[in-house]
XYZ file of C-alpha atoms in Angstrom:
455
model
C 5.122 16.915 9.767
C 6.480 13.759 9.405
C 3.597 11.946 7.796
C 4.144 11.147 4.111
C 1.655 13.615 2.591
C 2.713 15.207 -0.604
C 1.977 18.744 -0.914
C 2.426 20.786 -4.098
C 5.061 23.654 -3.918
C 4.992 27.210 -5.605
C 7.218 25.551 -8.179
C 4.596 22.801 -9.000
C 4.066 22.283 -12.780
C 0.272 21.887 -11.640
C 0.287 25.499 -10.042
C 2.285 27.473 -12.344
C 0.090 29.656 -14.239
C -2.829 28.243 -12.779
C -4.841 31.698 -12.918
C -4.152 31.984 -16.482
C -5.139 28.373 -17.519
C -7.955 28.569 -14.635
C -9.507 31.844 -16.725
C -9.524 30.170 -19.742
C -11.384 26.958 -18.142
C -13.670 29.634 -16.310
C -14.600 31.006 -19.491
C -15.447 27.599 -21.334
C -17.465 26.554 -18.209
C -19.548 29.675 -18.543
C -20.585 29.155 -21.979
C -21.311 25.624 -21.096
C -23.387 26.582 -18.207
C -25.602 29.084 -20.292
C -26.363 26.504 -22.765
C -26.902 23.880 -19.665
C -29.501 26.073 -17.829
C -31.187 27.236 -20.894
C -31.563 23.579 -22.205
C -32.167 21.764 -18.695
C -34.377 23.799 -16.540
C -34.287 22.573 -13.042
C -37.504 22.927 -10.794
C -37.112 25.149 -7.989
C -36.784 23.416 -4.633
C -36.815 24.310 -0.844
C -32.994 23.307 -0.650
C -29.960 22.300 -3.040
C -28.559 19.001 -1.889
C -25.029 18.920 -0.105
C -23.246 17.906 -3.078
C -20.828 15.900 -0.719
C -23.620 13.740 0.180
C -25.179 13.391 -2.989
C -21.829 12.334 -4.775
C -21.110 9.932 -1.962
C -24.309 8.265 -3.227
C -23.248 8.490 -7.071
C -19.927 7.026 -5.774
C -21.606 4.167 -4.370
C -23.797 3.714 -7.331
C -21.049 3.954 -9.539
C -18.879 1.451 -7.636
C -21.697 -1.393 -7.195
C -22.482 -0.830 -10.746
C -18.745 -1.719 -11.909
C -18.459 -4.597 -8.731
C -15.304 -2.883 -7.710
C -13.922 -5.297 -4.919
C -13.829 -3.790 -1.350
C -9.852 -3.786 -1.387
C -9.500 -1.629 -4.514
C -12.763 0.456 -3.263
C -10.711 1.809 -0.374
C -8.379 3.437 -2.889
C -11.672 4.994 -4.756
C -13.219 6.345 -1.996
C -10.132 8.050 -0.825
C -9.331 9.440 -4.273
C -12.873 10.825 -4.237
C -13.064 12.343 -0.812
C -9.519 13.687 -0.754
C -10.270 15.595 -3.896
C -13.577 16.820 -2.861
C -12.184 18.096 0.463
C -9.286 20.072 -1.050
C -11.530 21.381 -3.559
C -13.970 22.540 -0.971
C -11.300 23.905 1.825
C -9.215 25.495 -1.082
C -11.853 28.047 -1.457
C -12.606 28.888 2.184
C -9.585 27.416 3.989
C -10.410 25.855 7.463
C -8.549 23.169 7.806
C -4.902 22.291 6.760
C -4.910 20.958 2.978
C -4.111 17.078 2.182
C -2.500 17.531 -1.251
C -3.464 20.495 -2.983
C -2.623 23.895 -1.151
C -5.354 26.304 -1.363
C -5.537 28.756 -4.209
C -8.810 29.242 -5.218
C -10.533 32.435 -6.570
C -12.679 33.353 -3.464
C -16.049 33.833 -5.595
C -15.699 30.344 -6.305
C -18.656 27.811 -5.690
C -17.165 25.361 -3.168
C -20.479 23.427 -4.233
C -19.569 23.199 -7.904
C -15.846 22.607 -6.671
C -17.077 19.549 -4.528
C -19.367 18.179 -7.409
C -16.588 18.603 -10.447
C -13.775 17.296 -8.345
C -15.655 14.303 -7.451
C -16.950 13.883 -11.043
C -13.444 14.099 -12.380
C -11.985 11.446 -10.367
C -14.997 8.996 -10.739
C -14.470 9.617 -14.373
C -10.758 8.930 -14.701
C -11.765 5.674 -12.260
C -15.034 4.329 -14.539
C -14.859 6.136 -17.995
C -17.186 3.416 -19.389
C -19.875 5.102 -16.833
C -19.315 8.365 -18.087
C -22.044 9.143 -20.783
C -24.553 6.871 -19.433
C -24.518 7.978 -15.984
C -21.485 9.987 -14.417
C -21.938 13.211 -16.935
C -25.669 13.280 -16.722
C -25.754 13.171 -12.763
C -22.437 16.055 -13.088
C -24.963 18.451 -15.240
C -28.057 17.814 -13.271
C -25.840 18.814 -10.192
C -24.406 22.006 -11.345
C -27.748 23.176 -12.925
C -29.529 22.722 -9.339
C -26.999 25.237 -8.361
C -28.135 27.644 -10.514
C -31.085 28.362 -7.670
C -28.966 30.151 -5.461
C -25.374 30.757 -7.423
C -24.276 32.881 -10.294
C -22.702 31.089 -13.423
C -19.517 32.864 -12.639
C -19.224 31.506 -9.574
C -20.324 28.301 -10.390
C -17.762 28.604 -13.482
C -14.849 29.496 -11.017
C -15.693 26.336 -8.701
C -15.860 23.904 -11.684
C -12.530 24.767 -12.927
C -10.803 25.014 -9.247
C -12.753 21.486 -8.872
C -10.924 20.010 -11.847
C -7.549 21.616 -10.974
C -7.684 19.775 -7.353
C -8.987 16.561 -8.878
C -5.917 16.699 -11.564
C -3.611 17.568 -8.716
C -4.827 14.640 -6.393
C -5.037 11.977 -9.537
C -1.370 12.997 -10.417
C -0.031 12.752 -7.208
C -1.450 9.412 -6.647
C -0.570 8.118 -9.897
C 2.698 6.892 -8.396
C 1.605 5.406 -5.351
C 2.383 2.201 -6.024
C -1.133 0.576 -7.215
C -0.056 0.156 -10.747
C 1.224 -1.482 -12.828
C 0.095 -4.877 -10.992
C 2.698 -7.334 -10.047
C 3.241 -10.820 -11.390
C 0.549 -13.341 -9.928
C 0.772 -14.314 -6.204
C 0.575 -17.865 -5.256
C 1.043 -17.888 -1.537
C 3.214 -20.729 -0.425
C 4.185 -21.617 -3.771
C 5.761 -17.960 -4.298
C 7.519 -18.053 -0.656
C 8.796 -21.366 0.196
C 7.863 -23.536 -3.178
C 6.351 -26.284 -1.179
C 2.577 -26.519 -2.278
C 1.747 -28.489 1.123
C 3.574 -26.203 3.621
C 1.542 -26.195 6.761
C 0.191 -22.779 8.022
C 0.789 -20.905 4.869
C -1.799 -19.477 2.356
C -2.194 -20.873 -1.011
C -5.441 -20.296 -3.641
C -8.658 -21.215 -2.086
C -11.454 -23.040 -3.786
C -13.870 -22.438 -5.447
C -11.821 -19.621 -7.786
C -8.374 -20.851 -6.789
C -7.481 -17.439 -7.721
C -3.996 -15.831 -7.174
C -3.770 -13.475 -4.332
C -5.786 -10.012 -4.683
C -3.781 -6.996 -4.793
C -0.385 -7.775 -3.442
C 0.708 -4.609 -4.390
C -1.345 -2.692 -1.679
C 0.867 -4.208 0.876
C 3.645 -1.839 -0.224
C 1.693 1.364 -1.675
C 2.410 4.570 -0.361
C 0.014 5.801 2.202
C -1.822 8.806 2.508
C -0.758 9.617 6.087
C 0.825 6.966 7.658
C 4.741 6.936 7.508
C 5.090 3.425 5.976
C 3.070 0.440 5.463
C 4.133 -1.484 8.364
C 4.264 1.379 10.775
C 1.564 -0.617 12.691
C 2.308 -4.249 11.705
C 0.932 -6.593 13.746
C 2.807 -9.567 15.530
C 2.639 -12.985 13.993
C -0.633 -15.100 13.753
C -1.257 -17.715 16.644
C 1.391 -20.672 16.739
C -0.056 -23.688 15.182
C 0.583 -25.513 18.243
C -0.837 -23.297 20.864
C -4.468 -23.775 22.538
C -5.556 -20.212 21.271
C -5.121 -21.495 17.722
C -6.849 -24.803 18.528
C -9.844 -22.762 19.893
C -10.195 -20.431 16.938
C -9.877 -23.544 14.527
C -12.496 -25.246 16.307
C -14.706 -22.316 16.599
C -14.604 -21.734 12.917
C -14.777 -25.593 11.929
C -17.907 -25.884 14.116
C -19.666 -22.472 13.559
C -18.712 -21.718 10.055
C -19.354 -24.717 8.322
C -21.830 -24.968 5.223
C -24.173 -27.664 6.742
C -24.592 -28.974 10.267
C -23.554 -25.716 11.815
C -24.814 -24.672 15.498
C -25.073 -21.301 14.068
C -28.827 -19.854 15.275
C -30.681 -18.345 11.940
C -29.681 -14.752 12.733
C -25.889 -15.781 13.090
C -26.141 -17.357 9.397
C -27.950 -14.385 8.120
C -25.395 -11.587 9.802
C -22.524 -13.497 8.082
C -24.397 -13.006 4.620
C -25.257 -9.728 5.425
C -21.778 -8.312 6.044
C -20.343 -9.949 3.116
C -20.646 -6.660 1.306
C -18.274 -3.795 -0.089
C -16.909 -2.501 3.440
C -15.800 1.102 2.367
C -19.055 1.842 0.740
C -21.048 0.490 3.714
C -19.243 2.774 6.264
C -19.787 5.619 3.709
C -23.705 4.772 3.739
C -23.461 4.911 7.615
C -21.661 8.094 7.726
C -24.208 9.756 5.155
C -27.058 8.745 7.120
C -25.298 9.954 10.733
C -24.419 13.254 8.931
C -27.922 14.019 7.409
C -29.358 13.381 10.665
C -27.223 15.751 12.399
C -27.314 18.576 9.802
C -23.531 18.877 8.913
C -22.320 21.556 6.700
C -20.529 21.194 3.429
C -17.267 22.113 4.782
C -17.879 19.699 7.707
C -19.054 16.736 5.356
C -16.093 17.505 3.011
C -13.945 17.011 6.097
C -15.746 14.143 7.644
C -15.969 11.930 4.490
C -11.898 12.808 3.544
C -11.081 11.747 6.977
C -13.125 8.484 6.773
C -11.832 7.429 3.552
C -8.263 8.544 3.738
C -8.483 6.508 6.958
C -9.739 3.276 5.230
C -7.353 3.375 2.754
C -4.443 3.642 5.092
C -5.967 0.748 7.270
C -6.043 -1.232 4.134
C -2.719 -0.789 3.335
C -1.673 -1.705 6.818
C -3.466 -4.556 6.966
C -2.349 -5.630 3.495
C 1.332 -5.129 4.860
C 0.582 -7.723 7.520
C -1.376 -10.133 5.177
C 1.455 -10.507 2.450
C 4.061 -10.409 5.339
C 2.710 -13.481 7.364
C 0.746 -15.322 4.447
C -1.089 -17.275 6.807
C -3.632 -19.992 5.714
C -7.148 -19.464 5.500
C -10.012 -21.798 7.799
C -10.737 -23.653 4.342
C -7.086 -25.056 3.920
C -6.448 -25.465 7.657
C -9.547 -27.559 8.081
C -9.134 -29.457 5.031
C -5.436 -30.079 5.555
C -5.089 -30.397 9.088
C -1.986 -30.132 11.046
C -1.842 -33.981 10.751
C -3.718 -36.248 8.235
C -5.592 -37.148 11.200
C -6.941 -33.740 11.641
C -7.698 -33.521 7.849
C -11.421 -32.629 7.148
C -11.254 -32.652 3.155
C -14.936 -32.089 2.443
C -15.291 -29.096 4.842
C -16.994 -25.856 3.213
C -17.467 -22.541 4.683
C -20.984 -20.919 4.982
C -19.995 -17.947 2.504
C -19.404 -20.431 -0.124
C -23.208 -20.239 -0.557
C -22.511 -16.372 -1.373
C -19.255 -15.226 -2.235
C -16.868 -17.874 -1.518
C -13.338 -17.580 0.795
C -11.955 -14.190 -0.300
C -8.309 -14.578 -2.366
C -6.023 -13.602 -0.113
C -4.263 -14.527 3.164
C -6.344 -14.705 6.292
C -4.525 -12.514 8.975
C -5.488 -9.860 9.806
C -9.237 -9.545 8.841
C -9.719 -6.682 6.096
C -13.380 -6.152 6.801
C -12.302 -5.971 10.690
C -9.143 -3.551 10.197
C -11.325 -1.258 7.905
C -14.487 -1.429 10.413
C -12.204 -0.720 13.466
C -10.700 2.530 11.725
C -14.165 3.633 10.437
C -15.865 3.197 13.852
C -13.134 4.993 15.508
C -13.351 8.236 13.066
C -17.245 8.507 13.482
C -17.431 7.620 17.090
C -14.878 10.499 17.394
C -17.054 12.792 15.620
C -20.571 11.728 16.732
C -20.295 9.734 20.056
C -19.829 6.011 20.557
C -23.416 5.588 21.310
C -24.960 6.694 17.941
C -28.042 5.059 16.444
C -27.681 4.144 12.776
C -28.862 1.223 10.270
C -27.375 -0.211 7.038
C -28.620 -2.186 4.059
C -26.465 -4.666 2.718
C -26.125 -4.664 -1.128
C -25.555 -8.181 -1.088
C -29.107 -9.081 0.964
C -31.615 -6.670 -0.929
C -34.591 -5.515 1.765
C -32.432 -6.696 4.717
C -31.433 -4.109 7.505
C -29.589 -4.174 10.667
C -29.513 -1.309 13.180
C -27.388 -0.645 15.976
C -27.115 1.603 19.074
C -23.335 2.078 19.113
C -20.500 1.618 17.040
C -18.633 -1.436 19.311
C -21.946 -3.630 18.589
C -21.328 -3.230 14.915
C -17.867 -4.073 15.030
C -18.211 -6.868 17.532
C -20.967 -8.483 14.899
C -18.370 -7.847 11.922
C -16.232 -10.117 13.930
C -18.820 -12.749 14.343
C -19.857 -12.440 10.615
C -16.431 -13.475 9.358
C -16.115 -16.254 11.840
C -19.433 -17.680 11.020
C -18.965 -17.154 7.431
C -16.163 -19.585 8.196
C -13.199 -17.482 6.276
C -11.628 -15.970 9.383
C -10.058 -17.056 12.741
C -11.206 -15.188 15.704
C -7.962 -13.784 16.797
C -7.306 -12.420 13.185
C -10.484 -10.193 13.582
C -9.841 -8.985 17.110
C -6.318 -7.896 16.030
C -7.381 -6.503 12.549
C -10.140 -4.110 14.760
C -6.959 -3.039 17.151
C -5.119 -2.545 13.807
C -7.725 -0.125 12.343
C -8.156 1.875 15.627
C -4.458 2.463 15.414
C -4.510 3.746 11.951
C -7.599 6.000 12.572
C -6.016 7.642 15.615
C -2.761 8.336 13.956
C -4.478 9.662 10.788
C -6.880 11.737 12.964
C -3.779 13.462 14.952
C -1.843 14.056 11.765
C -4.032 14.972 8.677
C -6.527 17.850 7.797
C -6.400 19.094 11.307
C -7.969 22.898 11.686
C -5.698 25.551 10.707
C -4.197 27.417 13.688
C -3.609 24.118 15.458
C 0.137 24.143 15.937
C 0.610 21.131 17.967
C 3.716 19.492 16.951
C 3.173 15.891 15.299
C 3.928 13.253 17.713
C 6.730 10.635 16.764
C 4.532 7.660 16.630
C-alpha cells in the first residue's frame, strides 16, 4: 500500500509478550468487574446500547464541556474512532486494520473492547474529566454488559481495548501535533510587512495568532502527504471573480444593514458550531435509524472521523501555504484607500467573531464536504436527517439530502461575514477528494485485494 498508515509488526514492543501482559490485566479486570457488578447493580433492559453510539455521545459531551476548538476536535474524533475500530475489528476481523493488527483472544467482548478503547483515549485527552464524568460512564457501560456477557469475556475485552488504545495513542504521539510551534502572525511572519495586501494577519476582536499551524504539516492518517490535494492559489485580487466574492460578503455578511433574510442570519449563527461533532451527531442519528450493527458502526465512524482529520490536515496545508486574508481585513483595508471601509463588522462578530487562521480554504466546508461524501456513500445521497446546534440551543434544521446541507454551510460562512464564496466551493471539492481517497485506501473489507491506485 502506498498510503502512510503506521502498522505494528511482529517485533513491535507493544505486542511482544502481549498475551502474558494481557493475562495479568485480564485477571485484574476480572476482580474489578466482580466488585463493580456487586456494588452497582444495573436494571435489566430489553437491549444493551451499542457502545459505539453510546461513546460517540459521551465524546460529544466531553469535547463540548472542554470547549475544544473544531480544528483540534478533528484529531480527537479520529483518535477515539480509530481505537474503537481496531479494538472491535481485532476480535472478529472483517476489515483491514488501521494501526493495530488483530491479535485479540477470540472470547473477548467486542462491546467491552469498544468501551475501554474510547474511554482510554478520552481519558488521555481530558484527564480533568476522568473522576467526574469519564470513569463513571465507563463503569456504567461495562456494568450494563453483565446482563448478556460473562465477566471473563468482559475482562478480556477491556484488556484488548486498552492494548489497542495504547497502540493508537503511541503511534499518533509523533504525528506532529505536539509540541506547538512559535506563534504564527501571518503576513508579519512571512514578508515582514504588516500592511501587505492580500495576506492574512490576526483579526479583531481577539487579534490572536494563527491557530494550530502545525496541523498543516501533521502526518495524515491515510493521505500520503498533507499537500496531496493542495488547492490552486486563491482568486487574483484584480479578477472579476474576486470582486464579486468581495461584494457578496461585504453586503450579505455585514453585522448591520445587511440584505440577509431572517433565516439567512439564523443559519449563519446555527452553523458556527463544532463541525466534527456535528457530523458525528448526524451519523449517529442516521445509523440508529438504519439499525447498523456494532461492527458496522465501528467501521463507519472510523472512516468518517479519519476522513475528517485528513480533510482538516489537507485544508490546513492550503491555508498556511497561501495565507490569504479574511473578509474583515480585506474590506477594512481595501485594495486602495478609496476602497477601505474601516468600520465594517462581520455578522458572526455577534456570536464568535472571525476564526483566528487564514481564510482560504474554508475548514468547515472542507470537513463537511468530506463527511457528506462518506455518509452519502454509506446511506445514499437522498437521506433525511436533522441537526441541533450547540450554539443555538433548541434550534434544529432538517435536510432531505447531504448536498443541501453542504450548500447551506457555504452560505452560512459567507452570510456570517468570515469567508469568500470561492473558498467554500473549493473547500467542499477538497473534502470530497480526500474522502474518496480515504474510502478507497483504508479499512477495506478483508479479501478485497485490489491494488491501491496511484492517486
